[in-house]
Short mmCIF file of C-alpha atoms in Angstrom, two decimals:
data_model
loop_
_atom_site.label_atom_id
_atom_site.label_comp_id
_atom_site.label_asym_id
_atom_site.label_seq_id
_atom_site.Cartn_x
_atom_site.Cartn_y
_atom_site.Cartn_z
CA MET A 412 116.68 73.23 86.20
CA LYS A 413 116.48 76.54 88.23
CA GLY A 414 112.50 75.87 88.28
CA SER A 415 112.99 72.41 89.14
CA ILE A 416 115.42 73.42 91.82
CA ILE A 417 112.91 75.73 93.43
CA LEU A 418 109.91 72.91 93.25
CA MET A 419 112.38 70.34 94.86
CA VAL A 420 113.82 72.57 97.37
CA SER A 421 109.78 73.51 98.54
CA ALA A 422 108.89 69.73 97.78
CA ALA A 423 111.53 68.41 100.50
CA ALA A 424 110.08 70.97 103.20
CA ALA A 425 107.01 69.73 102.56
CA LYS A 426 107.99 65.94 102.91
CA LEU A 427 109.67 66.87 105.72
CA LEU A 428 106.62 68.42 107.37
CA GLY A 429 104.70 65.67 106.29
CA ALA A 430 106.63 63.50 107.93
CA PHE A 431 106.32 65.66 111.17
CA PHE A 432 102.72 64.99 110.74
CA LYS A 433 102.80 61.00 109.48
CA ILE A 434 105.60 59.75 111.68
CA PRO A 435 103.94 61.05 115.15
CA LEU A 436 100.71 60.09 113.68
CA THR A 437 101.57 56.76 113.38
CA ASN A 438 103.06 56.50 116.77
CA ILE A 439 100.07 57.79 118.35
CA LEU A 440 97.74 55.54 115.88
CA GLY A 441 99.47 52.41 116.08
CA GLY A 442 99.25 49.77 113.19
CA VAL A 443 95.64 49.41 113.12
CA GLY A 444 95.05 52.91 113.58
CA MET A 445 97.07 53.40 110.29
CA GLY A 446 95.23 50.88 108.72
CA TYR A 447 92.04 52.90 109.35
CA PHE A 448 93.82 55.64 108.08
CA SER A 449 95.48 54.00 104.89
CA CYS A 450 91.75 52.61 103.80
CA ALA A 451 90.70 56.03 103.66
CA TYR A 452 94.24 57.10 101.58
CA SER A 453 93.45 54.28 99.30
CA LEU A 454 90.29 55.46 98.01
CA PHE A 455 91.14 59.13 98.12
CA MET A 456 94.47 58.78 96.29
CA PRO A 457 93.03 57.08 93.15
CA VAL A 458 89.94 59.56 92.93
CA TYR A 459 92.40 62.84 93.51
CA SER A 460 95.24 61.72 91.05
CA LEU A 461 92.71 61.19 88.10
CA THR A 462 91.15 64.62 89.11
CA VAL A 463 94.02 66.70 89.88
CA THR A 464 97.49 65.11 88.68
CA GLY A 465 97.20 65.58 85.44
CA LEU A 466 95.35 68.85 85.49
CA SER A 467 98.14 70.84 86.40
CA SER A 468 100.55 69.80 84.16
CA ALA A 469 97.64 70.53 80.95
CA VAL A 470 97.20 73.90 82.18
CA ALA A 471 101.06 74.66 82.56
CA ARG A 472 101.20 73.54 78.84
CA MET A 473 98.64 75.43 77.54
CA THR A 474 99.67 78.57 79.28
CA ALA A 475 103.22 78.17 78.40
CA GLN A 476 102.41 77.91 74.92
CA SER A 477 99.66 81.01 74.90
CA THR A 478 102.80 83.21 76.74
CA ALA A 479 105.49 82.17 74.63
CA LEU A 480 103.36 84.07 71.80
CA GLY A 481 102.28 86.91 73.92
CA MET A 482 98.44 85.73 74.00
CA TYR A 483 97.78 86.86 77.77
CA ALA A 484 94.19 87.06 77.11
CA ASN A 485 94.35 83.63 76.26
CA THR A 486 96.08 82.93 78.93
CA ALA A 487 93.38 84.49 81.50
CA LYS A 488 90.96 82.79 79.63
CA ILE A 489 92.45 79.22 80.10
CA ARG A 490 92.83 79.69 83.58
CA ARG A 491 89.05 80.80 84.05
CA THR A 492 87.72 77.90 81.90
CA ALA A 493 89.97 75.20 83.68
CA LEU A 494 88.63 77.10 87.32
CA GLY A 495 85.04 76.35 86.46
CA ILE A 496 85.16 73.03 84.79
CA PHE A 497 87.09 71.26 87.22
CA SER A 498 85.70 72.85 90.11
CA LEU A 499 82.79 71.01 89.04
CA VAL A 500 84.96 67.93 88.41
CA GLY A 501 86.44 68.22 91.85
CA LEU A 502 83.06 68.53 93.76
CA ILE A 503 81.99 65.55 91.92
CA GLY A 504 84.98 63.48 92.85
CA SER A 505 84.71 64.71 96.40
CA LEU A 506 80.67 63.32 96.29
CA LEU A 507 81.55 60.33 94.82
CA ILE A 508 83.80 59.32 98.17
CA ILE A 509 81.61 60.62 100.17
CA LEU A 510 78.79 58.13 98.54
CA LEU A 511 81.69 55.21 98.86
CA ALA A 512 82.85 55.72 102.27
CA LYS A 513 80.60 53.12 103.76
CA PRO A 514 80.90 50.40 101.26
CA PHE A 515 84.32 50.68 100.59
CA SER A 516 85.41 50.57 104.27
CA ILE A 517 82.67 47.53 104.63
CA TYR A 518 84.00 45.89 101.70
CA SER A 519 87.97 46.80 102.12
CA THR A 520 88.23 46.01 106.10
CA GLY A 521 85.02 43.66 107.28
CA SER A 522 83.50 46.66 109.19
CA SER A 523 82.46 50.38 108.53
CA GLU A 524 84.82 51.88 111.36
CA ALA A 525 86.97 53.52 108.61
CA ALA A 526 83.87 55.12 106.62
CA ALA A 527 84.66 58.31 108.91
CA ALA A 528 87.99 58.67 107.86
CA VAL A 529 86.93 58.45 104.30
CA ALA A 530 84.32 60.74 104.29
CA MET A 531 86.40 63.26 105.90
CA ILE A 532 88.87 63.44 103.22
CA ALA A 533 86.32 63.59 100.34
CA PRO A 534 86.46 68.06 100.15
CA ALA A 535 89.94 67.50 99.73
CA VAL A 536 89.24 66.59 95.84
CA LEU A 537 87.63 69.72 95.35
CA PHE A 538 90.04 71.94 97.27
CA GLY A 539 92.63 69.96 95.29
CA CYS A 540 91.26 70.83 91.81
CA ILE A 541 91.38 74.62 92.65
CA THR A 542 94.72 74.80 93.67
CA ALA A 543 96.01 72.46 90.62
CA VAL A 544 94.62 75.10 88.15
CA GLU A 545 96.34 77.74 89.78
CA ARG A 546 99.55 76.20 90.34
CA GLY A 547 99.23 75.07 86.31
CA CYS A 548 99.00 78.79 85.47
CA TYR A 549 102.10 80.05 87.38
CA GLU A 550 104.07 77.32 86.49
CA GLY A 551 103.05 77.86 82.67
CA MET A 552 104.44 80.98 83.29
CA SER A 553 107.76 79.87 84.56
CA ASN A 554 107.10 81.06 88.41
CA MET A 555 107.56 78.45 90.49
CA TYR A 556 107.57 80.38 93.78
CA PRO A 557 103.66 80.14 94.11
CA THR A 558 103.70 76.53 93.92
CA ALA A 559 106.69 76.16 95.91
CA LEU A 560 105.06 78.29 98.74
CA SER A 561 101.60 76.66 98.50
CA GLN A 562 103.40 73.31 99.24
CA VAL A 563 105.18 74.78 102.36
CA VAL A 564 101.73 75.87 103.32
CA GLU A 565 100.19 72.93 102.91
CA GLY A 566 102.63 70.86 104.81
CA VAL A 567 102.52 73.13 108.02
CA VAL A 568 98.51 73.05 108.22
CA LYS A 569 98.46 69.63 107.64
CA ALA A 570 100.96 68.87 110.15
CA ALA A 571 99.54 71.53 112.83
CA ALA A 572 95.59 70.34 112.28
CA GLY A 573 96.12 66.97 112.13
CA LEU A 574 98.14 66.06 115.14
CA LEU A 575 96.13 68.50 117.09
CA LEU A 576 92.65 66.84 115.87
CA CYS A 577 93.90 63.64 116.46
CA GLY A 578 95.52 64.17 120.02
CA TYR A 579 92.15 66.12 120.86
CA VAL A 580 90.12 62.85 119.92
CA LEU A 581 92.28 60.72 121.77
CA LYS A 582 92.45 62.91 124.74
CA ASN A 583 88.77 63.23 125.04
CA PRO A 584 86.77 60.01 123.78
CA GLN A 585 83.55 60.67 126.20
CA VAL A 586 82.88 63.69 123.28
CA ILE A 587 82.98 61.11 120.51
CA GLU A 588 80.70 58.75 122.42
CA LYS A 589 78.46 61.59 122.90
CA TYR A 590 77.82 62.69 119.30
CA PHE A 591 79.08 59.80 117.33
CA PRO A 592 77.89 56.91 119.53
CA TYR A 593 77.82 54.75 116.33
CA VAL A 594 82.04 54.69 116.56
CA THR A 595 83.15 51.76 118.02
CA ASP A 596 86.49 52.12 118.13
CA VAL A 597 88.12 55.59 119.16
CA ARG A 598 91.17 54.50 117.13
CA ALA A 599 88.85 55.01 114.04
CA ALA A 600 87.79 58.38 115.03
CA ALA A 601 91.47 59.48 115.68
CA ALA A 602 92.11 58.22 112.33
CA ALA A 603 89.34 60.63 110.97
CA ALA A 604 90.53 63.52 112.88
CA GLY A 605 94.19 63.08 111.38
CA ILE A 606 92.67 62.56 107.66
CA LEU A 607 90.66 66.19 108.30
CA GLY A 608 94.18 67.47 108.78
CA VAL A 609 95.20 66.56 105.54
CA THR A 610 91.58 68.06 103.95
CA LEU A 611 92.41 71.54 105.93
CA SER A 612 95.92 71.18 104.39
CA THR A 613 94.40 71.21 101.11
CA LEU A 614 92.05 74.24 101.73
CA GLY A 615 95.04 75.70 103.37
CA ALA A 616 96.85 75.72 99.64
CA ALA A 617 93.27 77.22 97.89
CA VAL A 618 93.77 80.05 100.08
CA PHE A 619 96.91 80.92 100.17
CA LEU A 620 96.86 80.85 96.09
CA ALA A 621 93.88 82.77 96.09
CA ALA A 622 95.64 85.57 97.97
CA VAL A 623 98.51 85.35 95.66
CA ARG A 624 96.37 86.05 93.20
CA LEU A 625 94.82 89.15 94.46
CA PHE A 626 98.24 90.64 94.57
CA THR A 627 99.54 89.68 91.46
CA LYS A 628 99.25 91.75 88.50
CA LEU A 629 99.87 89.65 85.31
CA PRO A 630 100.62 90.72 81.90
CA GLU A 631 97.55 91.45 79.59
CA GLY A 632 97.03 91.25 75.89
CA GLY A 633 94.55 92.35 73.52
CA GLU A 634 95.13 89.93 70.99
CA SER A 635 92.69 89.35 68.12
CA TYR A 636 92.19 85.73 68.62
CA VAL A 637 91.62 84.18 71.58
CA MET A 638 90.87 80.25 71.86
CA SER A 639 86.74 79.32 72.08
CA ARG A 640 85.93 77.59 75.41
CA LYS A 641 84.87 74.88 73.42
CA ALA A 642 88.63 74.26 72.34
CA ILE A 643 90.18 74.99 75.21
CA VAL A 644 88.30 72.33 77.19
CA ARG A 645 88.90 69.75 74.50
CA GLU A 646 92.68 70.64 74.66
CA LEU A 647 92.60 70.32 78.62
CA ALA A 648 90.86 67.06 78.37
CA ALA A 649 93.09 65.91 75.79
CA THR A 650 96.46 66.71 77.81
CA ALA A 651 95.00 65.75 81.18
CA ALA A 652 93.22 62.86 80.59
CA PRO A 653 95.99 60.42 79.44
CA VAL A 654 98.08 61.63 82.68
CA GLY A 655 95.23 61.73 85.26
CA VAL A 656 94.47 58.10 84.13
CA SER A 657 98.30 57.30 84.32
CA ALA A 658 97.96 58.68 87.83
CA LEU A 659 95.10 56.91 88.63
CA VAL A 660 96.88 53.70 87.59
CA THR A 661 99.95 54.14 89.54
CA ASN A 662 97.96 54.51 92.71
CA LEU A 663 95.73 51.63 92.07
CA THR A 664 98.88 49.89 93.68
CA ALA A 665 97.81 51.19 97.18
CA LEU A 666 94.53 49.04 96.53
CA ILE A 667 96.24 46.30 95.30
CA ASP A 668 98.54 46.21 98.72
CA MET A 669 95.32 46.59 100.72
CA TRP A 670 93.34 43.98 99.36
CA THR A 671 95.92 41.48 98.52
CA VAL A 672 97.76 41.94 101.84
CA ILE A 673 94.95 41.77 104.02
CA GLY A 674 93.64 38.98 102.10
CA CYS A 675 96.29 36.65 101.70
CA ILE A 676 97.28 37.36 105.38
CA SER A 677 93.92 36.45 105.90
CA CYS A 678 94.08 33.31 103.89
CA PHE A 679 97.38 31.84 104.42
CA GLY A 680 98.39 33.41 107.73
CA SER A 681 101.70 35.00 108.82
CA SER A 682 104.80 33.91 110.17
CA ILE A 683 105.20 36.44 112.87
CA ALA A 684 102.97 36.31 116.19
CA ALA A 685 100.53 39.15 116.79
CA PRO A 686 102.22 41.46 119.32
CA GLU A 687 100.65 42.50 122.46
CA GLY A 688 97.49 44.22 122.25
CA VAL A 689 96.78 42.70 118.78
CA SER A 690 94.04 40.16 118.49
CA ALA A 691 94.58 37.19 115.76
CA ALA A 692 91.74 38.56 113.79
CA GLU A 693 93.07 42.14 113.73
CA LEU A 694 96.75 40.74 112.86
CA PRO A 695 96.11 41.86 108.73
CA TYR A 696 94.95 44.89 109.44
CA PHE A 697 97.78 45.64 111.86
CA ILE A 698 100.72 44.15 108.94
CA TYR A 699 98.83 46.34 106.36
CA GLY A 700 99.18 49.35 108.43
CA SER A 701 102.25 49.14 109.32
CA PHE A 702 103.65 48.24 105.81
CA ALA A 703 101.54 51.44 104.60
CA GLY A 704 102.08 53.56 107.27
CA ILE A 705 105.68 53.19 108.06
CA ALA A 706 107.35 51.32 104.97
CA LEU A 707 105.51 53.12 102.20
CA THR A 708 105.89 56.39 103.93
CA VAL A 709 109.37 56.10 103.97
CA PHE A 710 109.89 54.97 100.22
CA ASN A 711 107.69 57.58 99.10
CA LEU A 712 110.06 60.59 100.74
CA VAL A 713 112.24 60.97 97.83
CA PRO A 714 110.08 60.15 94.92
CA SER A 715 108.01 62.88 96.01
CA VAL A 716 111.20 65.56 95.77
CA THR A 717 112.26 63.98 92.21
CA ASN A 718 108.79 64.07 90.86
CA MET A 719 109.38 67.77 90.54
CA LEU A 720 112.23 67.48 87.95
CA GLY A 721 109.13 66.60 85.78
CA LYS A 722 107.45 69.84 86.21
CA GLY A 723 111.13 71.68 85.45
CA ALA A 724 111.81 69.66 82.21
CA LEU A 725 108.46 69.89 80.80
CA THR A 726 108.71 73.16 79.16
CA CYS A 727 112.23 72.72 78.61
CA ILE A 728 112.23 69.51 76.86
CA THR A 729 108.83 70.96 74.98
CA SER A 730 110.74 73.73 73.30
CA ALA A 731 113.83 71.81 72.49
CA TYR A 732 111.50 68.87 70.62
CA GLU A 733 109.24 71.67 69.08
CA SER A 734 112.10 73.46 67.65
CA LYS A 735 114.01 70.31 66.44
CA ASP A 736 117.12 71.32 68.66
CA ARG A 737 118.68 68.30 69.28
CA LYS A 738 121.85 69.01 71.54
CA ALA A 739 119.29 71.01 73.64
CA LEU A 740 117.13 67.82 74.09
CA GLU A 741 119.63 65.38 74.74
CA TYR A 742 121.40 67.75 77.23
CA GLY A 743 118.00 68.08 78.88
CA THR A 744 117.27 64.63 78.86
CA SER A 745 120.77 63.49 80.46
CA GLN A 746 120.43 66.54 83.09
CA ALA A 747 116.96 65.50 84.37
CA LEU A 748 117.85 61.74 84.70
CA LEU A 749 121.32 62.25 85.92
CA THR A 750 119.68 64.52 88.57
CA ALA A 751 116.97 62.00 89.84
CA ALA A 752 119.61 59.11 89.71
CA VAL A 753 122.21 61.45 91.84
CA ILE A 754 119.61 62.02 94.13
CA SER A 755 117.81 58.60 94.44
CA VAL A 756 120.51 56.46 94.71
CA PRO A 757 122.93 57.27 97.62
CA ALA A 758 119.30 57.96 99.72
CA ALA A 759 118.12 54.07 98.54
CA VAL A 760 121.24 53.17 99.66
CA GLY A 761 121.69 54.50 102.88
CA ILE A 762 117.75 54.18 104.08
CA GLY A 763 118.44 50.23 102.95
CA VAL A 764 121.85 49.78 104.96
CA LEU A 765 120.62 51.68 108.06
CA ALA A 766 116.89 50.79 107.88
CA PRO A 767 116.76 49.39 111.50
CA GLU A 768 118.23 52.76 112.88
CA ILE A 769 116.04 54.98 111.23
CA LEU A 770 113.07 53.53 111.43
CA GLY A 771 113.76 52.95 115.54
CA PHE A 772 114.63 56.42 115.48
CA LEU A 773 111.34 57.55 113.69
CA TYR A 774 108.92 55.59 115.63
CA PRO A 775 110.23 55.50 119.11
CA GLN A 776 106.88 54.42 120.43
CA GLN A 777 106.11 51.81 117.95
CA SER A 778 109.05 49.32 117.76
CA ASP A 779 106.96 46.12 117.04
CA GLU A 780 105.72 47.99 113.80
CA ALA A 781 109.01 49.19 113.12
CA ALA A 782 111.21 46.23 113.58
CA PHE A 783 108.32 44.47 111.51
CA CYS A 784 109.08 46.87 108.34
CA VAL A 785 112.86 46.46 108.03
CA ASN A 786 113.36 43.96 105.41
CA SER A 787 110.17 45.45 103.86
CA LEU A 788 111.55 48.82 103.66
CA ARG A 789 114.82 46.89 102.09
CA TRP A 790 112.97 45.46 99.65
CA LEU A 791 111.63 48.35 98.41
CA MET A 792 114.77 50.34 97.86
CA ALA A 793 115.21 49.52 94.18
CA GLY A 794 111.82 50.36 93.18
CA MET A 795 112.48 53.91 94.61
CA VAL A 796 115.22 54.28 92.44
CA CYS A 797 113.36 53.64 89.25
CA LEU A 798 110.04 55.36 90.57
CA CYS A 799 112.24 58.57 90.96
CA ALA A 800 113.76 58.43 87.31
CA SER A 801 110.03 57.28 86.20
CA TYR A 802 108.79 60.61 87.23
CA PRO A 803 110.91 63.10 84.83
CA LEU A 804 110.57 60.16 82.06
CA PHE A 805 106.28 60.56 81.94
CA SER A 806 106.67 64.34 81.96
CA MET A 807 109.15 64.38 79.16
CA LEU A 808 107.22 61.69 77.41
CA GLN A 809 103.83 64.23 77.36
CA ALA A 810 106.74 66.32 75.87
CA VAL A 811 107.47 64.61 73.03
CA GLY A 812 103.95 64.27 71.78
CA LYS A 813 103.56 60.78 73.86
CA SER A 814 100.46 61.77 76.62
CA SER A 815 98.85 58.47 76.03
CA ALA A 816 102.57 56.23 76.42
CA PRO A 817 102.68 56.52 80.59
CA LEU A 818 99.18 55.17 80.77
CA LYS A 819 100.17 52.18 78.89
CA ILE A 820 103.23 51.36 80.89
CA THR A 821 101.63 52.12 84.14
CA LEU A 822 99.23 49.61 83.12
CA ILE A 823 101.90 46.81 82.54
CA GLY A 824 103.59 47.76 85.84
CA THR A 825 100.19 47.71 87.50
CA ALA A 826 99.57 44.23 86.31
CA VAL A 827 103.15 43.00 87.71
CA LYS A 828 102.40 44.22 90.98
CA LEU A 829 99.00 42.53 91.17
CA ALA A 830 100.88 39.07 90.01
CA GLY A 831 103.84 39.57 92.31
CA ASN A 832 101.51 40.08 95.18
CA LEU A 833 99.47 37.18 94.65
CA ILE A 834 102.70 34.88 94.22
CA PHE A 835 104.84 36.44 96.66
CA ILE A 836 102.65 37.29 99.51
CA PRO A 837 101.80 33.87 100.48
CA PHE A 838 105.28 32.76 100.41
CA MET A 839 106.76 35.65 101.81
CA GLY A 840 104.54 37.75 103.85
CA VAL A 841 104.38 41.47 103.40
CA ASP A 842 108.01 41.32 102.05
CA GLY A 843 106.38 40.27 99.01
CA ALA A 844 104.55 43.17 98.51
CA ALA A 845 107.58 45.23 98.69
CA LEU A 846 109.11 43.14 96.55
CA SER A 847 106.61 43.24 93.52
CA THR A 848 106.53 46.96 94.20
CA SER A 849 110.33 46.79 93.05
CA LEU A 850 109.46 44.92 89.98
CA CYS A 851 106.60 47.02 89.17
CA TYR A 852 108.84 49.96 89.20
CA GLY A 853 111.81 48.76 87.14
CA THR A 854 109.18 47.24 84.47
CA VAL A 855 108.05 51.04 84.25
CA LEU A 856 111.11 52.52 83.89
CA ALA A 857 113.04 50.27 81.56
CA ILE A 858 109.32 50.36 79.29
CA SER A 859 109.41 54.36 79.84
CA LEU A 860 113.17 54.89 78.85
CA LYS A 861 112.87 52.60 75.49
CA VAL A 862 109.62 54.35 74.49
CA TYR A 863 111.46 58.01 75.08
CA ILE A 864 114.43 57.43 73.50
CA LYS A 865 112.82 56.16 70.37
CA ALA A 866 110.09 58.72 70.18
CA ALA A 867 112.70 61.59 70.88
CA ASP A 868 115.39 59.94 68.63
CA LEU A 869 117.97 60.35 70.90
CA HIS A 870 121.33 58.36 72.02
CA ILE A 871 121.85 58.92 75.92
CA SER A 872 125.01 57.43 77.43
CA ALA A 873 124.83 54.63 80.28
CA ALA A 874 128.18 55.68 81.56
CA PRO A 875 127.36 58.63 83.89
CA PHE A 876 124.48 56.47 85.58
CA GLY A 877 126.92 53.76 86.01
CA LYS A 878 129.48 56.18 87.54
CA VAL A 879 126.55 56.94 89.87
CA LEU A 880 125.55 53.45 90.65
CA TYR A 881 129.25 53.00 91.32
CA SER A 882 129.24 55.98 93.73
CA GLY A 883 126.25 54.56 95.80
CA ALA A 884 127.60 51.13 96.07
CA MET A 885 131.10 52.74 97.80
CA CYS A 886 128.76 54.89 99.89
CA GLY A 887 126.79 51.62 101.11
CA GLY A 888 129.64 49.93 101.72
CA ALA A 889 131.42 52.69 103.58
CA ALA A 890 128.22 53.30 105.89
CA TYR A 891 127.80 49.75 106.49
CA LEU A 892 131.27 49.48 107.77
CA THR A 893 131.21 52.13 110.35
CA ALA A 894 127.37 51.30 111.53
CA SER A 895 129.18 47.90 112.44
CA LEU A 896 132.43 49.48 113.94
CA LEU A 897 130.24 51.89 116.28
CA LYS A 898 127.26 49.02 117.16
CA ASN A 899 130.67 46.85 118.46
CA ALA A 900 131.54 49.83 120.09
CA GLY A 901 128.25 50.09 121.78
CA ALA A 902 127.52 53.97 120.63
CA SER A 903 123.63 54.98 120.67
CA LEU A 904 121.07 54.47 117.75
CA ILE A 905 121.24 58.30 116.68
CA GLY A 906 125.14 58.15 116.98
CA VAL A 907 125.19 54.82 114.70
CA MET A 908 122.65 56.67 112.29
CA GLY A 909 124.50 60.05 112.08
CA VAL A 910 127.98 58.83 111.86
CA SER A 911 127.53 56.10 109.34
CA ALA A 912 125.20 58.64 107.06
CA ALA A 913 128.21 61.41 107.28
CA VAL A 914 130.56 59.13 106.48
CA GLY A 915 128.79 57.30 103.36
CA GLY A 916 127.62 60.75 102.38
CA ALA A 917 131.36 61.99 102.01
CA VAL A 918 132.57 59.42 100.00
CA TYR A 919 129.77 59.45 97.79
CA LEU A 920 130.23 63.26 97.31
CA VAL A 921 133.76 62.77 96.58
CA LEU A 922 133.41 60.09 94.03
CA ILE A 923 130.35 62.09 92.38
CA ALA A 924 132.76 65.01 92.10
CA ALA A 925 135.64 62.82 90.45
CA LEU A 926 133.79 60.83 88.18
CA VAL A 927 130.38 62.27 87.32
CA GLY A 928 131.60 66.01 87.66
CA LYS A 929 134.19 65.22 84.79
CA VAL A 930 131.39 63.90 82.52
CA SER A 931 129.15 66.73 82.89
CA ILE A 932 131.90 69.38 82.18
CA LYS A 933 132.86 67.33 78.96
CA ARG A 934 129.37 67.13 77.75
CA ARG A 935 128.81 71.01 78.38
CA GLU A 936 132.27 71.26 76.24
CA ARG A 937 130.91 69.15 73.07
CA ALA A 938 127.34 71.15 73.52
#
């Protein structure tokens, strides 16, 4: 839990910095500009996930095994081997994105305007691979501080570089016209500049971890047995591949949204009229850019923090499972899932109840886009809770020897997402994409929980989770009543949001302390 808390705090800080980047960026670029930005991200994330996501956990798991046995020379060899192999993999991934930039842009948006943004993000795959290896090494030695600090560095560089570069392009369009005459839309060039900030942030994290390595002395060992390079590569691939492919499949939902939202709205039309400054032909891209740039940005804030619970639980659950300590296994599992629920439920309820105020506060310069996303954001909230709980479950499935299970589960979830988009978008518009996202992650959570309980042979009490849901409902009710009273009294937007959140949060904390706290104390006494 200590490691998880360190990583969650750093992830929260990184997400806050990310919000300082993406929210102003959305206000600057608008719906169409964010469509170009999101197009680049939708290609980048699957490639990035395939090459990076499974790598960190694979290196951490192997490092933890070697370190526990005092095999420090083997730990060092794992790092060197992983760094060499996956630097090459990252380079190939970067080149792949560059080669696909123009055809992907044309196929996705009908023009090549987004190609520059796609190309600008390509080097981030290489830097991400290097960073993943270094983070995995430290996490395997139960040192979460380098990962935590590098995430903060990444967030600072992204916010500073991305906004400065984007602002420079918009203020100096003549420079773009001079050096890039083929770029006809300055919003596309500005989106590319903002994306370059993302690439520079991954470089900043890699440089930071390299500096940490220079000033950190790691334990040395003279053990007689050291794994061969071939054996290390084989084990890394066996662990990383299923997790990476699972993450790839998960990120395919972004591609599904892009193709189906733009395609279905182009084909079936939309119930909303094009706002001022947006042509009828641009409306599908405006709708998709608003959904991806605003609703999904807010949706991903909390899951990115609870994702760190999986990193903290991986070594704990692995140790308990291998030593056949059922009490530790049950306690660790319950704590990870309950922590995810305690964090995600009030966040989802609060965002759903106060969606108009939150979006109006975050996106004051994009009122059309923000108002358009209110219902979509509410439809997403159930999915956010399910996604928050699924992240630690995926890590725990890996810990009990079910590395391939997340891949199969996410494939089923992706199929639900695709079918849901095709069924709901023609009737509900982009709200249908939000609904299908919640159905997707609800399916993923249900199957993951069933597979994990069976594999670990555990019994998990549902009572604490029911009490969390009850506390969340009371929190939402208190926030809703407070917001209604303040609106009738003519309070400001910030006043409504702040006071309602404070009242709802206070109700939630009191109920959680009274209901869930007693359950946790009794469980510890039994253990």
